Amino acid sequence: MKKLPRLLLFFGLVLCLLLAGCGKNSGGSSGTTIRGQIVINGQPAKPEQVNHKVWANDKWYLGNVISENGKFVHGNGLLDHEYCRPGSIVTLYFEANEVTAEM
Amino acid sequence: MPRGSIVTLYFEANEVTGAFRETYVYEYVVKKGDNNLGQIDLGLYGFGLTSPDDDVEIGQDNWPLEFKWTVYGRAGVKPTYRLNLNIPVLFTFVPIEKITEGTSVFINGNEKLTLLGLEFRLNQVQNWTVCVEYPAGDHTIRHYSESRKIKLNPPPTPEE
């Protein structure tokens, strides 16, 4: 019979966490996104042409890539919630790669 | 080359043609909801460094010294240019900076930078770059040119 109060306590705790919205930032689901498209002389850039990273909170956020049509979006990445929120000051960095073409 | 030879032609592009090596959306303040920055164009649009040449030493007879570049000719954009004379400090570079809307700027030889109580002078400069800066909607774009090595020997200042 002692198990019942513990079980109620456990479910109560789970319910409380859900209602409080715990973990709502862990996946960057705050609803704020930063997006755009990288072009080179008017033409959409390819992923291999451009490196991309973000400077915010006095550190670099690496591992960002642009898509095949040059588009990028922040807001759903693992650590995006740390800077992708209203009032944050971010610097987006884009580096044109060295490109080797072989035939 | 004898007829019937089988050849492989190899082409190498050292850089993405006609693009700035480094571009920043500089210190953007994130707003609530969808922050659509639109298109960010890395193209040079005619911009390039002109003089001094790469890897030169400037003697004491060449002052004031003019730094020159070509115009960033993208339609509808009137940029500000930032000449950065870069000095190595610890593991990074800090610039003595001159800002202009033109395509050249003169330095007299007495320019200096004070940082954390320390004074840095032109003879400590190792390279120079030009930053092309302009507003684009609610954000600021900064493109950085390639850097050119330089050794400056400015004339002695009166207190020296």
Coordinates of C-alpha atoms in Angstrom, one line a residue:
Chain A
M1 CA 0.0 0.0 0.0
K2 CA 3.0 2.2 0.5
K3 CA 3.6 2.2 -3.3
L4 CA 0.4 4.2 -4.1
P5 CA 1.5 7.6 -2.6
R6 CA 4.9 7.2 -4.3
L7 CA 3.2 6.5 -7.6
L8 CA 0.9 9.5 -7.2
L9 CA 3.9 11.6 -6.3
F10 CA 5.7 10.5 -9.4
F11 CA 2.8 11.2 -11.7
G12 CA 2.2 14.5 -10.0
L13 CA 5.8 15.4 -10.6
V14 CA 5.6 14.4 -14.3
L15 CA 2.4 16.4 -14.7
C16 CA 4.0 19.4 -13.0
L17 CA 7.0 19.3 -15.3
L18 CA 4.8 19.1 -18.4
L19 CA 2.6 22.0 -17.3
A20 CA 5.6 24.1 -16.4
G21 CA 7.0 23.5 -19.9
C22 CA 10.3 22.1 -18.7
G23 CA 12.6 21.2 -21.5
K24 CA 10.8 23.5 -23.9
N25 CA 14.1 25.1 -24.9
S26 CA 16.1 21.9 -25.2
G27 CA 15.2 21.4 -28.9
G28 CA 15.1 25.1 -29.8
S29 CA 11.3 25.1 -30.1
S30 CA 10.8 28.6 -28.7
G31 CA 9.3 29.6 -32.0
T32 CA 12.1 32.0 -32.9
T33 CA 14.1 31.3 -36.1
I34 CA 16.8 33.0 -38.1
R35 CA 17.0 32.2 -41.8
G36 CA 18.3 33.4 -45.1
Q37 CA 19.9 32.4 -48.3
I38 CA 23.6 32.7 -49.4
V39 CA 24.1 33.6 -53.0
I40 CA 27.3 34.3 -54.9
N41 CA 26.9 37.0 -57.6
G42 CA 23.2 36.3 -57.6
Q43 CA 23.4 32.5 -57.8
P44 CA 22.5 30.2 -54.8
A45 CA 25.7 28.9 -53.1
K46 CA 26.3 25.2 -52.8
P47 CA 27.0 23.6 -49.4
E48 CA 30.7 22.8 -50.3
Q49 CA 31.3 26.5 -51.3
V50 CA 30.5 28.1 -48.0
N51 CA 31.4 27.3 -44.3
H52 CA 29.0 28.8 -41.8
K53 CA 29.2 29.3 -38.0
V54 CA 27.6 31.6 -35.4
W55 CA 29.2 33.9 -32.8
A56 CA 27.0 34.5 -29.8
N57 CA 27.4 34.4 -26.0
D58 CA 31.2 34.9 -26.4
K59 CA 31.7 31.6 -28.2
W60 CA 31.4 30.0 -31.7
Y61 CA 28.6 27.6 -32.6
L62 CA 30.0 25.2 -35.2
G63 CA 28.5 22.5 -37.3
N64 CA 26.1 24.8 -39.3
V65 CA 25.7 24.0 -42.9
I66 CA 23.8 25.7 -45.7
S67 CA 21.5 23.5 -47.9
E68 CA 21.9 22.8 -51.6
N69 CA 20.0 26.0 -52.6
G70 CA 22.1 28.2 -50.2
K71 CA 19.5 28.4 -47.5
F72 CA 20.2 28.3 -43.8
V73 CA 17.9 28.2 -40.8
H74 CA 18.6 28.4 -37.1
G75 CA 16.1 27.5 -34.4
N76 CA 15.8 23.8 -34.3
G77 CA 19.5 22.8 -33.8
L78 CA 20.8 21.2 -30.6
L79 CA 22.2 24.4 -29.2
D80 CA 20.2 27.0 -31.2
H81 CA 18.1 27.8 -28.1
E82 CA 21.2 29.4 -26.5
Y83 CA 21.2 32.3 -29.0
C84 CA 18.0 31.9 -31.1
R85 CA 15.8 34.0 -28.8
P86 CA 14.6 37.6 -28.8
G87 CA 17.2 40.1 -27.6
S88 CA 20.2 37.9 -28.3
I89 CA 23.0 39.5 -30.3
V90 CA 24.4 37.1 -32.9
T91 CA 27.0 37.4 -35.6
L92 CA 26.6 35.0 -38.5
Y93 CA 29.8 34.1 -40.3
F94 CA 30.2 32.8 -43.8
E95 CA 33.5 31.8 -45.4
A96 CA 33.9 31.1 -49.0
N97 CA 35.7 27.8 -49.4
E98 CA 38.6 26.8 -51.6
V99 CA 37.0 24.8 -54.3
T100 CA 38.8 22.1 -56.3
A101 CA 37.4 20.9 -59.6
E102 CA 38.8 17.8 -61.2
M103 CA 38.1 16.2 -64.5
Chain B
M1 CA 52.0 15.4 -78.3
P2 CA 51.5 12.3 -80.4
R3 CA 48.2 11.6 -81.9
G4 CA 46.1 9.1 -80.0
S5 CA 47.4 10.2 -76.6
I6 CA 45.0 9.9 -73.8
V7 CA 45.2 13.0 -71.6
T8 CA 43.6 14.1 -68.4
L9 CA 43.0 17.8 -68.0
Y10 CA 43.0 19.2 -64.5
F11 CA 41.6 22.5 -63.4
E12 CA 41.9 23.9 -60.0
A13 CA 40.1 26.9 -58.6
N14 CA 41.9 28.3 -55.5
E15 CA 38.9 30.2 -54.4
V16 CA 35.2 30.5 -55.1
T17 CA 35.4 32.8 -58.1
G18 CA 34.4 36.4 -57.4
A19 CA 33.5 35.9 -53.8
F20 CA 34.6 37.5 -50.6
R21 CA 36.5 35.1 -48.4
E22 CA 34.8 36.2 -45.2
T23 CA 31.3 37.7 -44.8
Y24 CA 29.5 38.5 -41.6
V25 CA 25.9 39.4 -40.6
Y26 CA 27.3 41.6 -37.9
E27 CA 25.8 41.8 -34.4
Y28 CA 22.3 41.1 -35.4
V29 CA 19.7 41.5 -32.6
V30 CA 17.3 38.6 -32.7
K31 CA 13.6 39.4 -32.8
K32 CA 10.7 37.3 -31.7
G33 CA 9.4 35.0 -34.3
D34 CA 10.7 34.6 -37.9
N35 CA 14.0 36.5 -38.5
N36 CA 14.2 36.3 -42.3
L37 CA 17.5 37.9 -43.4
G38 CA 16.8 37.4 -47.1
Q39 CA 19.6 36.9 -49.6
I40 CA 23.2 37.5 -48.5
D41 CA 25.4 37.9 -51.5
L42 CA 29.1 37.0 -51.1
G43 CA 30.0 38.3 -54.6
L44 CA 32.8 40.9 -55.0
Y45 CA 30.9 43.1 -57.6
G46 CA 34.2 44.5 -58.8
F47 CA 35.8 45.1 -55.4
G48 CA 39.5 44.4 -55.0
L49 CA 42.6 45.7 -53.3
T50 CA 44.8 48.0 -55.5
S51 CA 47.8 49.3 -53.6
P52 CA 50.2 48.9 -51.9
D53 CA 51.1 45.5 -53.4
D54 CA 51.3 42.3 -51.3
D55 CA 54.3 41.8 -49.1
V56 CA 56.0 45.1 -49.5
E57 CA 58.1 47.2 -47.1
I58 CA 57.3 51.0 -46.9
G59 CA 60.3 53.2 -46.2
Q60 CA 60.3 56.5 -44.3
D61 CA 60.2 58.5 -47.5
N62 CA 56.8 57.3 -48.6
W63 CA 54.6 59.2 -46.2
P64 CA 51.7 60.0 -46.2
L65 CA 50.9 56.6 -47.5
E66 CA 47.8 56.0 -49.7
F67 CA 45.9 52.7 -49.5
K68 CA 43.6 52.1 -52.5
W69 CA 41.0 49.7 -53.6
T70 CA 38.2 49.4 -56.3
V71 CA 34.6 50.2 -55.8
Y72 CA 32.1 47.6 -54.6
G73 CA 29.8 48.1 -57.5
R74 CA 26.6 46.4 -56.6
A75 CA 23.5 48.3 -57.7
G76 CA 21.7 50.1 -54.9
V77 CA 24.4 49.6 -52.3
K78 CA 26.6 52.4 -51.1
P79 CA 29.0 50.9 -48.6
T80 CA 31.4 52.2 -46.0
Y81 CA 34.9 51.0 -46.3
R82 CA 37.0 50.2 -43.3
L83 CA 40.8 50.0 -43.8
N84 CA 42.2 47.7 -41.2
L85 CA 45.9 47.8 -40.4
N86 CA 46.3 44.6 -38.4
I87 CA 48.6 44.2 -35.4
P88 CA 49.1 40.8 -33.8
V89 CA 48.1 40.8 -30.1
L90 CA 48.2 37.5 -28.2
F91 CA 46.4 35.0 -30.4
T92 CA 44.6 37.4 -32.6
F93 CA 44.9 40.7 -34.6
V94 CA 43.6 44.1 -33.6
P95 CA 43.3 46.9 -36.2
I96 CA 44.2 50.5 -36.5
E97 CA 41.1 51.5 -38.5
K98 CA 40.3 54.2 -40.9
I99 CA 36.7 54.6 -42.2
T100 CA 35.8 56.2 -45.5
E101 CA 33.1 56.2 -48.2
G102 CA 35.7 56.6 -50.9
T103 CA 38.1 54.1 -52.5
S104 CA 41.3 55.3 -50.9
V105 CA 42.6 56.6 -47.6
F106 CA 45.8 58.3 -46.5
I107 CA 47.6 57.5 -43.3
N108 CA 50.1 60.1 -42.0
G109 CA 52.4 57.8 -40.0
N110 CA 51.4 58.9 -36.6
E111 CA 48.3 56.7 -36.2
K112 CA 48.2 54.5 -33.2
L113 CA 45.9 52.2 -31.2
T114 CA 45.5 52.2 -27.4
L115 CA 44.2 48.9 -26.0
L116 CA 44.0 48.1 -22.3
G117 CA 46.5 50.8 -21.6
L118 CA 49.0 49.5 -24.1
E119 CA 49.9 51.6 -27.2
F120 CA 50.4 50.0 -30.6
R121 CA 52.0 51.8 -33.6
L122 CA 52.2 51.4 -37.3
N123 CA 55.6 49.7 -37.2
Q124 CA 53.8 46.7 -35.5
V125 CA 51.3 46.3 -38.4
Q126 CA 51.7 42.9 -40.2
N127 CA 49.0 43.0 -42.8
W128 CA 46.0 45.0 -44.1
T129 CA 42.5 44.3 -45.2
V130 CA 39.5 46.3 -46.2
C131 CA 36.0 45.7 -44.8
V132 CA 33.1 46.5 -47.0
E133 CA 30.1 47.4 -44.8
Y134 CA 26.5 48.3 -45.6
P135 CA 23.1 48.0 -44.1
A136 CA 20.7 45.4 -45.5
G137 CA 17.2 45.8 -44.1
D138 CA 17.5 45.5 -40.3
H139 CA 21.0 44.0 -40.3
T140 CA 24.5 44.9 -41.2
I141 CA 26.7 43.1 -43.7
R142 CA 30.4 43.1 -43.5
H143 CA 32.6 41.6 -46.2
Y144 CA 36.4 41.3 -45.7
S145 CA 38.9 41.4 -48.5
E146 CA 41.9 39.1 -48.6
S147 CA 44.8 40.4 -46.5
R148 CA 48.1 41.8 -47.8
K149 CA 51.3 41.6 -45.9
I150 CA 53.0 44.9 -45.2
K151 CA 55.9 46.3 -43.2
L152 CA 55.6 49.9 -42.3
N153 CA 58.5 52.2 -41.4
P154 CA 56.8 55.5 -40.5
P155 CA 58.8 58.7 -40.0
P156 CA 59.8 59.4 -36.4
T157 CA 57.2 61.3 -34.5
P158 CA 58.3 64.5 -32.7
E159 CA 58.4 62.9 -29.2
E160 CA 60.6 60.1 -30.5

